[in-house]
Coordinates of C-alpha atoms in Angstrom, one line a residue:
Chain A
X1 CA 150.5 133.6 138.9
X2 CA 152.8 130.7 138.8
X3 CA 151.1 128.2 141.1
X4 CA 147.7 128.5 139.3
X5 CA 148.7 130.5 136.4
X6 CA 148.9 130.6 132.3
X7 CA 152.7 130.4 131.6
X8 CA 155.3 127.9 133.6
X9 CA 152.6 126.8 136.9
X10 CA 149.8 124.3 136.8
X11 CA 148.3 125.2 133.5
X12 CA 151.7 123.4 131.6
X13 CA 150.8 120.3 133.5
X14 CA 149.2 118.6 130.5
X15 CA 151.3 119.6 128.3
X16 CA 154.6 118.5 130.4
X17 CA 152.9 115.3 130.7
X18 CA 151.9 114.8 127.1
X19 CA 156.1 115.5 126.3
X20 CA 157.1 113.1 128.5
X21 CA 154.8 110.6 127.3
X22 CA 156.3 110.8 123.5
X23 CA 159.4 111.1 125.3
X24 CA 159.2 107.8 127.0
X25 CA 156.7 106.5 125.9
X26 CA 154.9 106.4 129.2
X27 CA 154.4 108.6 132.2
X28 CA 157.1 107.0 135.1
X29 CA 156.8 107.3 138.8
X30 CA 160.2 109.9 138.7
X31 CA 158.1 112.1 136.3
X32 CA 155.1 112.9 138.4
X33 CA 157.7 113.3 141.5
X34 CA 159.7 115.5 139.6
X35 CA 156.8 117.0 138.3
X36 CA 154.7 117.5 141.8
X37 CA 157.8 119.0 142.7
X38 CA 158.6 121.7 140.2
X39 CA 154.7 122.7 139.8
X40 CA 154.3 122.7 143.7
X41 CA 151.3 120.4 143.4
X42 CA 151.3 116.7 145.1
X43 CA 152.0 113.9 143.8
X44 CA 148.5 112.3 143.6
X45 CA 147.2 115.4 141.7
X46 CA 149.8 115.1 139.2
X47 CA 148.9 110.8 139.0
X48 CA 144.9 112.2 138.8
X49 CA 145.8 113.6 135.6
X50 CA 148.2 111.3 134.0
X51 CA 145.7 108.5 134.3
X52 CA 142.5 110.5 133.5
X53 CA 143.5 110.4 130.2
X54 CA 143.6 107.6 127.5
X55 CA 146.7 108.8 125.6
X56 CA 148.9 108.8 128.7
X57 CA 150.1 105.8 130.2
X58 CA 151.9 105.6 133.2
X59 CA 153.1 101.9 132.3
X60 CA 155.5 101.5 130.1
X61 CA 154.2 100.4 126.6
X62 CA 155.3 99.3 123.3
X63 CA 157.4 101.3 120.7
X64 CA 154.2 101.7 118.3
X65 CA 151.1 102.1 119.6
X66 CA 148.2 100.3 117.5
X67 CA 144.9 101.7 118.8
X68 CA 141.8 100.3 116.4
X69 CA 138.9 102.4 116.9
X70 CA 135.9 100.0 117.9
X71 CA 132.9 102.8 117.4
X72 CA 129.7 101.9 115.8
X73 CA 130.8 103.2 112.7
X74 CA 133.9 100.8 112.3
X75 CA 131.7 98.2 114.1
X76 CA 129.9 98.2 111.0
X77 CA 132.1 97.6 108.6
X78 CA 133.8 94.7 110.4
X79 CA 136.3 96.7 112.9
X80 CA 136.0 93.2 114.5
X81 CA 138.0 91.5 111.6
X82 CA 140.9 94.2 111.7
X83 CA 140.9 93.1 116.1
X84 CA 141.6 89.4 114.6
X85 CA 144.0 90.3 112.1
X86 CA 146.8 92.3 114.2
X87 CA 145.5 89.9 117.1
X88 CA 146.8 87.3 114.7
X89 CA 149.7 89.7 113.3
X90 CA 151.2 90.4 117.0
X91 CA 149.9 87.6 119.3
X92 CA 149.1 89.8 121.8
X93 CA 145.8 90.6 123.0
X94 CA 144.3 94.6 123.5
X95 CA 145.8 95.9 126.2
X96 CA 148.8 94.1 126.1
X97 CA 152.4 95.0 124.8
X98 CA 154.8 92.7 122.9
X99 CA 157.8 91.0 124.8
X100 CA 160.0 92.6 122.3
X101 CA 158.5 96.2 122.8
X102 CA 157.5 96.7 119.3
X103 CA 154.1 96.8 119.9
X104 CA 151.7 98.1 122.3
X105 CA 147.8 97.1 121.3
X106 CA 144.7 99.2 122.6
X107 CA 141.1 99.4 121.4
X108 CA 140.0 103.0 121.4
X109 CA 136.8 105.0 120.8
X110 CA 135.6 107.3 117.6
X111 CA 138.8 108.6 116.7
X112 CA 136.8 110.6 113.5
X113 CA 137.8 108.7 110.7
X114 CA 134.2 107.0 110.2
X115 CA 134.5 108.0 106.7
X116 CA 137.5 106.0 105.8
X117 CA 136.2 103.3 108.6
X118 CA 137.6 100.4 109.5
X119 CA 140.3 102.4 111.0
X120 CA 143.0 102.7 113.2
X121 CA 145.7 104.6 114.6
X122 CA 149.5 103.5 114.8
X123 CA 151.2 106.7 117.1
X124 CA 149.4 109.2 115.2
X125 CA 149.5 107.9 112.2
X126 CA 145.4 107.2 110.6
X127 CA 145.0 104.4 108.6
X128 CA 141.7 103.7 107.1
X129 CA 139.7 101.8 104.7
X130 CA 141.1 98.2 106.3
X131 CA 141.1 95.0 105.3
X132 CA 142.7 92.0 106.9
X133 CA 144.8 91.4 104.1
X134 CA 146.3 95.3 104.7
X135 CA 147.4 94.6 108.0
X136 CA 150.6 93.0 107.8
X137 CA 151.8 95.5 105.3
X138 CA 150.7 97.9 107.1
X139 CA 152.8 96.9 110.4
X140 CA 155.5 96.6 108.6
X141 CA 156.2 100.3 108.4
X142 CA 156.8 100.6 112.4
X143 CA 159.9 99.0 113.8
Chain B
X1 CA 116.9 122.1 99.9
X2 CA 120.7 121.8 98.3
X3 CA 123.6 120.7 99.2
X4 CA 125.2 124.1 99.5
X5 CA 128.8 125.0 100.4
X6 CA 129.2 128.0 102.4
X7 CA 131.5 126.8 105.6
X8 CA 133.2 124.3 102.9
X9 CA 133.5 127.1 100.3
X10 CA 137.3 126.6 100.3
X11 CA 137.5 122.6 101.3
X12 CA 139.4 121.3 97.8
X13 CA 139.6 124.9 96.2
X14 CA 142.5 126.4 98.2
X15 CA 145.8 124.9 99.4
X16 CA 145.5 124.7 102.8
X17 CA 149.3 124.9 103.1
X18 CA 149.1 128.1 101.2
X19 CA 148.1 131.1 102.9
X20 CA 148.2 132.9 99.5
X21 CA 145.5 130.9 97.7
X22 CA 143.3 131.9 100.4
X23 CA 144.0 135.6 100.3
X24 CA 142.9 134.9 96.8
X25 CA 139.7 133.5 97.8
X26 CA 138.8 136.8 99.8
X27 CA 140.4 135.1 102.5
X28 CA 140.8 137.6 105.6
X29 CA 138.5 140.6 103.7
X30 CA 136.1 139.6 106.3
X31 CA 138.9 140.7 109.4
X32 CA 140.2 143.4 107.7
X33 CA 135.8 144.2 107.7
X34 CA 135.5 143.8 111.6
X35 CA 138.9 145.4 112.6
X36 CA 137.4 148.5 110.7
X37 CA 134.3 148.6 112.5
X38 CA 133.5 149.3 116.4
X39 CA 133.6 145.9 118.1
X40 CA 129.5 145.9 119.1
X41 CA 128.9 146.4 115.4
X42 CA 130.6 143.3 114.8
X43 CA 129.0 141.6 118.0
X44 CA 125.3 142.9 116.1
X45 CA 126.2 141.8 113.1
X46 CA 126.7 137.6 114.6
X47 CA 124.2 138.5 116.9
X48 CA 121.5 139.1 114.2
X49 CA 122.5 136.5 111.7
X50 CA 121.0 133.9 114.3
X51 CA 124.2 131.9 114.2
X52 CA 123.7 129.3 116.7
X53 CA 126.8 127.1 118.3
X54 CA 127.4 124.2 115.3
X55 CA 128.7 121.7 118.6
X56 CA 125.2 120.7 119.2
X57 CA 123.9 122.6 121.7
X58 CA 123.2 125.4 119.5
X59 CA 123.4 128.3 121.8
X60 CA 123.2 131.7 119.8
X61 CA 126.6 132.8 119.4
X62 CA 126.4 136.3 119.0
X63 CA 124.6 136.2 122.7
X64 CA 128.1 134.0 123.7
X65 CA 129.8 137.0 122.9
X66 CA 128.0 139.6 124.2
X67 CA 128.0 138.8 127.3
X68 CA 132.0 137.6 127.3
X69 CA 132.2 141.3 125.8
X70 CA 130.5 143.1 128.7
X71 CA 132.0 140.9 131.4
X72 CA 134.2 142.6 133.6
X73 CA 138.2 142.8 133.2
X74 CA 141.0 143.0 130.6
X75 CA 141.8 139.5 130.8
X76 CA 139.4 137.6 128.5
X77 CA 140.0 134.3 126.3
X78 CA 138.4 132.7 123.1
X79 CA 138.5 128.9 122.8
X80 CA 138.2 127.3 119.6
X81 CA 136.7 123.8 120.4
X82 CA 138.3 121.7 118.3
X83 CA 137.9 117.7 120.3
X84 CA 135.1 116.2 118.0
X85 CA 135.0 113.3 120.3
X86 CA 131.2 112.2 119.4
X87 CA 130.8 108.7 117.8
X88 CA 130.9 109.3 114.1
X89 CA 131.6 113.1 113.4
X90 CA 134.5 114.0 111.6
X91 CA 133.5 116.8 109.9
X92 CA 135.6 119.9 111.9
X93 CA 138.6 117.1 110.9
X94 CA 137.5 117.7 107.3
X95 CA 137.4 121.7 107.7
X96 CA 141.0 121.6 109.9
X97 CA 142.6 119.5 107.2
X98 CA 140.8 121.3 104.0
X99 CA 141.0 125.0 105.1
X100 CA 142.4 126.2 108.3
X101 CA 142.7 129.6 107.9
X102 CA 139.0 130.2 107.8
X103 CA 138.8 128.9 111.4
X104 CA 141.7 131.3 112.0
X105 CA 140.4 134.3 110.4
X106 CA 137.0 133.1 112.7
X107 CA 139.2 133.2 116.0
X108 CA 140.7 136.7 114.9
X109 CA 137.6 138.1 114.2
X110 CA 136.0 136.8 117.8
X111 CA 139.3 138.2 119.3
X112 CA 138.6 141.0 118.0
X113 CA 134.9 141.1 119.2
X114 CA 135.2 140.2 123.3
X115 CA 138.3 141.7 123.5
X116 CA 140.7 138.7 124.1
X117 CA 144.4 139.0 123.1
X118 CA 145.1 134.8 123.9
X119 CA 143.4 132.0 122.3
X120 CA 143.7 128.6 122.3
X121 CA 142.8 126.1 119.8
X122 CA 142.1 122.5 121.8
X123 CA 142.8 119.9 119.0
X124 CA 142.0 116.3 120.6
X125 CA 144.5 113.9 120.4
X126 CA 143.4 111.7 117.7
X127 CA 144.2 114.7 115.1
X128 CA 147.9 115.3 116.3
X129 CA 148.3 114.7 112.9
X130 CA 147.0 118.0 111.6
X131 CA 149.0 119.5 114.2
X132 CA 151.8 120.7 111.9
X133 CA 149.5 122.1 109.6
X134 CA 146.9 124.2 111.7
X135 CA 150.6 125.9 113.4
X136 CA 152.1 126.4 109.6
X137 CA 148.6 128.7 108.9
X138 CA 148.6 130.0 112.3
X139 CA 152.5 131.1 111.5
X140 CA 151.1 132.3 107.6
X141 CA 148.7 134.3 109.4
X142 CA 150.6 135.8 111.8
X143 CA 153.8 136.7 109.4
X144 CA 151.0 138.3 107.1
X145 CA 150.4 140.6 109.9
X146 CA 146.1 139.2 110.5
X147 CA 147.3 138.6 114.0
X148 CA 148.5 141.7 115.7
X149 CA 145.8 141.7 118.5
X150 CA 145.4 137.8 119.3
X151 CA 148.0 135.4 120.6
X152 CA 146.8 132.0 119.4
X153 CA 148.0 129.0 120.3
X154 CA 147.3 125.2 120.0
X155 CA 146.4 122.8 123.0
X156 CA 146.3 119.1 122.5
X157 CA 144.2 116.8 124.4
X158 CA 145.3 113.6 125.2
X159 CA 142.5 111.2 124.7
X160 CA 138.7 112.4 126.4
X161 CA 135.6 112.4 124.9
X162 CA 134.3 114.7 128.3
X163 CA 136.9 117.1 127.3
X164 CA 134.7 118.4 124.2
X165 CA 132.3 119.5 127.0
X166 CA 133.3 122.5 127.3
X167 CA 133.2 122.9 131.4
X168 CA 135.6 120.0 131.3
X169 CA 137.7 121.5 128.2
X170 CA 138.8 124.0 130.2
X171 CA 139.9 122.3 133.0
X172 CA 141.8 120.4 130.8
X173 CA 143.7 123.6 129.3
X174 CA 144.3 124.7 133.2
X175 CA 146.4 121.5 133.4
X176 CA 143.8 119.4 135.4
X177 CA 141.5 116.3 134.8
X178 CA 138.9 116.8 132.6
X179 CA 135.7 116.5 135.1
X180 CA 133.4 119.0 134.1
X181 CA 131.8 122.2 136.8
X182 CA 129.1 123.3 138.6
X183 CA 127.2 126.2 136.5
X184 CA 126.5 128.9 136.8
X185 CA 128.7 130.8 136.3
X186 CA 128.8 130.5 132.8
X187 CA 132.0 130.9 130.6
X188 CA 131.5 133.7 129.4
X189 CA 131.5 135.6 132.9
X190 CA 133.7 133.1 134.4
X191 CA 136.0 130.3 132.0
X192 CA 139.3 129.7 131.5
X193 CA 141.6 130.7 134.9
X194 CA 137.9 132.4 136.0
X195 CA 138.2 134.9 133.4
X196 CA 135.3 135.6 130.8
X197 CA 135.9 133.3 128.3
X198 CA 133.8 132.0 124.8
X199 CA 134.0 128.2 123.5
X200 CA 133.0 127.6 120.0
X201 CA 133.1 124.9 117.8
X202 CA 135.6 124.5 115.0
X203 CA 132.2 124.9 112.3
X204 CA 130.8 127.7 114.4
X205 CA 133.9 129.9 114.0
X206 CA 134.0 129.1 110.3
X207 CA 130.8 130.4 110.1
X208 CA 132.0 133.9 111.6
X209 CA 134.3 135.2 108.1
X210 CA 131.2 134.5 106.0
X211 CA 128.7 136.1 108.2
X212 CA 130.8 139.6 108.5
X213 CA 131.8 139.5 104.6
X214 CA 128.3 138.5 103.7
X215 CA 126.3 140.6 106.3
X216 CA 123.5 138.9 108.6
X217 CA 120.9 139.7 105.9
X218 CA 122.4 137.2 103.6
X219 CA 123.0 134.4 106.1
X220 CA 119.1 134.6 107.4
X221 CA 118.2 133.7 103.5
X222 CA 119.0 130.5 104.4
X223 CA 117.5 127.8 106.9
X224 CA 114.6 128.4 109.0
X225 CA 112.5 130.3 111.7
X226 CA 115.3 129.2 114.0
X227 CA 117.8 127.4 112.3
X228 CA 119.6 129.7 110.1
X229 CA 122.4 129.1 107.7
X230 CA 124.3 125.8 106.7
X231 CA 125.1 122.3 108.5
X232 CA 127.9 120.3 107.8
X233 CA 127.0 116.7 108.4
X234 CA 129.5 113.5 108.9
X235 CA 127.8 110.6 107.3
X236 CA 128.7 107.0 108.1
X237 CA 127.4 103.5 108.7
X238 CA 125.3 101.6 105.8
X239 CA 125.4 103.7 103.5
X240 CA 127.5 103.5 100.0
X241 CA 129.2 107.1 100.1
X242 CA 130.1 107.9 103.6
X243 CA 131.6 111.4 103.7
X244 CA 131.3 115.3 104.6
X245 CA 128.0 116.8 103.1
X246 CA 126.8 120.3 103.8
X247 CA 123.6 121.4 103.5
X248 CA 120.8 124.1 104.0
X249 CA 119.4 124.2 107.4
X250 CA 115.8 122.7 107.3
X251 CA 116.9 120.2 104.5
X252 CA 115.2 116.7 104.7
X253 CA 117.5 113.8 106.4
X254 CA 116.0 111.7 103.6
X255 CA 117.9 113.6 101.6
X256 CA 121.3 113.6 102.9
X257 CA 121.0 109.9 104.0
X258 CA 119.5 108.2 100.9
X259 CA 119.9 111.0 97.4
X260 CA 123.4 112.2 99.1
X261 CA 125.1 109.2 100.9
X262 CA 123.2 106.7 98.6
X263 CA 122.0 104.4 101.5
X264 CA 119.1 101.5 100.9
X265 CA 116.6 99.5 102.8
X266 CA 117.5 101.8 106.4
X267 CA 116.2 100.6 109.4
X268 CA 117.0 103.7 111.7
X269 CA 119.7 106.6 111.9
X270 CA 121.6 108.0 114.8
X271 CA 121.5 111.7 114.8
X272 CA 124.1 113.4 117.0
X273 CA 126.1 110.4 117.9
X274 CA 126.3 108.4 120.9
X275 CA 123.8 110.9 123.1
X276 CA 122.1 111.5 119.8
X277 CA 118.7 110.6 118.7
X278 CA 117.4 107.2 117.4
X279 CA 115.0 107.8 114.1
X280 CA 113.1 105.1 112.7
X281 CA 113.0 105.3 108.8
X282 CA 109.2 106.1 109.5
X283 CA 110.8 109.6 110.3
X284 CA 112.7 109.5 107.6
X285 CA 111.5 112.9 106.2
X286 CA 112.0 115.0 109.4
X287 CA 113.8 118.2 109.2
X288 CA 117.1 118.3 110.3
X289 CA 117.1 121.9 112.1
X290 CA 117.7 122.9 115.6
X291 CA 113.4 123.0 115.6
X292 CA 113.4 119.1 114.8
X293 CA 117.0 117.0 115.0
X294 CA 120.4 117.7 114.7
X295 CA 123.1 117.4 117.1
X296 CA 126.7 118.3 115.8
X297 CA 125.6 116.5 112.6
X298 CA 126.7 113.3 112.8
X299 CA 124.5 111.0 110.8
X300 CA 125.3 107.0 111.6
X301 CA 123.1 105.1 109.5
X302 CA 122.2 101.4 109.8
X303 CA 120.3 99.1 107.9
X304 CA 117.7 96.4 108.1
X305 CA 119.7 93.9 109.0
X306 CA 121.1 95.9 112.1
X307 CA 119.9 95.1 115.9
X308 CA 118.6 97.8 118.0
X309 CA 119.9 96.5 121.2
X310 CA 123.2 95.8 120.2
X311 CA 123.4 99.7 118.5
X312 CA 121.9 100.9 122.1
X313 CA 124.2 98.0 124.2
X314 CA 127.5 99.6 121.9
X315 CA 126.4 103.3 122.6
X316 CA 126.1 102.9 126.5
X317 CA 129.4 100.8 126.6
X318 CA 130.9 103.9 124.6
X319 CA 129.2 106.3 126.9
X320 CA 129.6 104.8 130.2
X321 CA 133.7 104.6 129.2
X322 CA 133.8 108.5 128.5
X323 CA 131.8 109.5 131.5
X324 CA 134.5 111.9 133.6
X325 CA 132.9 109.8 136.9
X326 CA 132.2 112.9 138.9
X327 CA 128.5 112.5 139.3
X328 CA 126.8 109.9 140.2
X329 CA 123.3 109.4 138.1
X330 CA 126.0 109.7 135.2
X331 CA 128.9 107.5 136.3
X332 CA 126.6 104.9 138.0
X333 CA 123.7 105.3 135.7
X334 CA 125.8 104.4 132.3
X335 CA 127.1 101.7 133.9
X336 CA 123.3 99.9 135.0
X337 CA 122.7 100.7 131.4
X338 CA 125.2 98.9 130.0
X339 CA 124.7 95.3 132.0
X340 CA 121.1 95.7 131.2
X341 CA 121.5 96.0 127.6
X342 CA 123.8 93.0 127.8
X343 CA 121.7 91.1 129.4
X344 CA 118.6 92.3 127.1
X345 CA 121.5 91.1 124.2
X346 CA 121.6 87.5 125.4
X347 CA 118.0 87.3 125.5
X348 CA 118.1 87.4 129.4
X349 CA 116.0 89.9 130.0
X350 CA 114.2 90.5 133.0
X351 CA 110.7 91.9 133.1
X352 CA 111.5 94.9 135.4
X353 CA 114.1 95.7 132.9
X354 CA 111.9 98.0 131.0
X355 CA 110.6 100.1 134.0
X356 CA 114.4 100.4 135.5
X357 CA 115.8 101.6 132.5
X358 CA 112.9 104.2 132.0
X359 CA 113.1 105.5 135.4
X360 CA 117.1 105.7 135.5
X361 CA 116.8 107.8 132.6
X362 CA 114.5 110.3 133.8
X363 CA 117.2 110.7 137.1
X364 CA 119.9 110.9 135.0
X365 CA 118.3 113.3 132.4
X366 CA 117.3 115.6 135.4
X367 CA 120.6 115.2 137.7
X368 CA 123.7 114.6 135.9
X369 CA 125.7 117.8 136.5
X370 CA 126.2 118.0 132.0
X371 CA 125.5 117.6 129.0
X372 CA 127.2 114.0 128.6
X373 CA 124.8 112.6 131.5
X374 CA 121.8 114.4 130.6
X375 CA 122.0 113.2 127.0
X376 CA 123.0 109.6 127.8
X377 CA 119.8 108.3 128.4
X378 CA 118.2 109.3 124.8
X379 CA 119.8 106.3 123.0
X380 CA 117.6 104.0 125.5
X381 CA 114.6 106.3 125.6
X382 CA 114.5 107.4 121.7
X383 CA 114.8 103.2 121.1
X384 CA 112.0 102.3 123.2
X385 CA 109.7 104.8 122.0
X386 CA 110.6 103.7 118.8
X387 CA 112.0 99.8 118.7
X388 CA 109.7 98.6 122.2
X389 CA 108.9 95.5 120.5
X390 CA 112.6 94.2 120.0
X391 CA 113.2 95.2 124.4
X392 CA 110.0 93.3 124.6
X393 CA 111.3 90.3 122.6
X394 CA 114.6 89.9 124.7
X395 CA 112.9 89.5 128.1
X396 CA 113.0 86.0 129.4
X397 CA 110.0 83.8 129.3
X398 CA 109.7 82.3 132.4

């Protein structure tokens, strides 16, 4: 059962993944080896996964992770001003990470917080009900 | 029809922290029901409250179960869907954050049902933060002794809307990308590892405690021909009290958009999010019921002063991102949807724009292998019926 199976084979693969991303905050070209390796799987089936997914990154990003959800909802109540304001905040454009490594900055989709929208995510922190003035403070918090 | 809270009974009344302030809202009664009866009674007893899946497909759940019961072998799993991933629906975040140990007594009980002793709860990324909390009542749960027959255990995603489909949820749990499957066969004869498995939404699951304490009977008062019971909706947009409102099946959207969430002058709503239906305020009194419109209940509204092709041009962008790529009218299709809208959105238009778009809808309505492809089109096919004239304005006069 270990190859495809429930406990210790293929079916941890996510989960090993989504440890060593909060671990290292990225998914490195010595994880998947090692991985491919101890799950008996190759090497481009264990990349397949770690890029399918938005939360893993197998480049190395930022300490925080800002990740302003630009969904209709927060479209509508000016998600677009919040972009500008940690644009403005970091220098850094979405999808880039600061020199210093403080700050990695993604646009994301719904992230289910259309009640408090604009929103955004820094790690997995929610923060909601934005305004540009908020931002800065708000940064502040993640060193 | 009311607002009525019967999945939310306990949002804001117990601690959610607090196993004991649920046990003192009859919480497990309802387990502690089922585990006393044989398991078909308890398979009857969904089957003939008319439950139907709360994710937006609306499959009858008690049929789910019966066939995941009779399937063969010992090995069988529950799933608890918990990766709300559609644009604008936060409302299984509200339940998970207000009162997770109905959703847990709602797993049990299915345990119970189709015979599974695993279960997985897959939480999607974005509510890592509730993480903590859903394994403290899990822990509660299991200490109190509620969880001698069923292992559960939380899964998180790590960022895919595909992965609430529930083909492509499983893979996902199995460790691979989340590109959904050929069906048949169906989960419930072959899911999880190939063994007879049941998805069902976080809301759907709630559902399940109220329907055993309450009987079927009860539940049926509610709703209509074919909708029974409650909805939970997640309201957002442009309207002045965005939130979580629950309501009667059958209930007008007017409403929950304009009484309830206190929205004015509203030019259309999206119903069901981003493959969701476009309603023009003229249909502003339709039923929202699995007969008429309803989706997983998210309601995005948007004012007068909103453009239809930019709502449309956002809602393919969204869509064509999330599509898991493996088939092509989907993956391809999106993506031609998206650079038409955006040229429609400069006011570059061309004429053949109107015919392309309503014939790659019908392909990928009829030949995307899932839900996500199938649906993708109705943005662009709901807004022309509806919006024509605003298409029609965008097309360059040459």
């Amino acid at each position: 059962m270990n190859k495809t199976g429930r406990n210790g084979g293929r079916g941890e693969l996510l989960v090993l993944l989504e440890a060593a991303q909060s671990k290292s905050a990225h998914i490195s070209r010595d994880t998947i080896t090692e991985l491919a390796e101890s799950l008996d799987l190759s090497i481009g089936e264990v990349y397949g996964v770690a890029s399918f997914y938005s939360f893993l990154s197998t480049k190395p990003q930022g300490r925080n992770i800002i990740r302003i959800c630009k969904s209709l909802p927060c479209l509508l109540k000016h998600a677009q001003t919040i972009i500008d304001s940690v644009r403005q905040e970091i220098g850094i454009l979405p999808g880039e990470t600061t020199p210093d490594g403080r700050f990695s900055f993604e646009l994301t989709n719904c992230i289910g917080a259309c009640d408090k929208a604009p929103a955004m995510m820094v790690n997995s922190d929610v923060h909601g009900d934005l305004t540009p003035k908020k931002i800065a403070k708000v940064l502040q918090a993640y060193k | 029809m009311p607002e009525k809270r019967v999945v939310l009974k306990n949002c804001g009344v117990i601690d959610p922290q607090d196993i004991a302030s649920y046990l003192a809202a009859d919480g497990f009664k309802a387990l502690e029901k089922a585990l006393k009866l044989h398991l078909k009674q308890v398979i009857d007893e969904v089957k003939a409250s008319e439950l139907r899946g709360r994710g937006g497909a609306g499959f009858p759940c008690g049929l789910k179960w019966e066939f995941a019961s009779k399937a063969q072998g010992n090995e069988k799993y529950v799933i608890c869907n918990a990766d709300e991933g559609e644009v604008g629906t936060f409302k299984d975040r509200y339940i998970l954050e207000n009162d997770p140990f109905s959703l847990i007594e709602g797993i049990a009980i299915a345990g119970y049902a189709i015979g599974a002793k695993k279960a997985y709860i897959y939480l999607r990324a974005e509510y890592h933060f509730l993480l903590d909390l859903l394994q403290n009542a899990i822990a509660q749960a299991k200490k109190k002794g509620f969880l001698g027959h069923l292992d559960i255990e939380v899964r998180e995603g790590a960022g895919a809307y595909v992965c609430g489909e529930e083909s492509a949820l499983m893979d996902s749990i199995e460790g691979k990308r989340g590109e959904v499957r050929y069906r048949p066969p169906f989960p419930p004869t072959s899911g999880l590892w190939g063994k007879p498995t049941i998805i069902n939404n976080v809301e759907t699951l709630t559902n399940i405690p109220r329907i055993i304490l309450n009987g079927a009977e009860w539940f049926g008062k509610m709703g209509t021909e074919k909708s029974k019971g409650t909805k939970v909706f997640s309201v957002s947009g442009d309207v002045a009290k965005p939130g979580v409102y629950e309501l009667v099946l059958g209930s007008p959207l007017r409403e929950l958009v304009e009484k309830l969430a206190k929205a004015e002058k509203v030019k259309t709503v999206q119903i069901g999010g981003a493959t969701g239906r476009i309603i023009p305020y003229a249909m502003i009194d339709a039923s929202l019921s699995f007969e008429s419109v309803l989706g997983a209940g998210a309601i995005t509204v948007f004012d007068e002063s909103r453009d239809i092709i930019d709502i449309v041009g956002k809602t393919m962008e969204f869509l064509a991102e999330e599509s898991c790529g493996k088939c092509t009218p989907c993956r391809e299709g999106t993506e031609v949807m998206v650079e038409t809208m955006e040229r429609l959105g400069r006011g570059e238009g061309l004429k053949k724009d109107i015919k392309v778009l309503e014939e790659l809808a019908e392909t990928m309505m009829l030949c995307s292998m899932c839900g996500l492809g199938q649906a993708a089109p109705i943005p662009v096919v709901d807004s022309l019926e509806h919006f024509r004239g605003e298409y029609e304005n965008r097309i360059r006069q040459s």
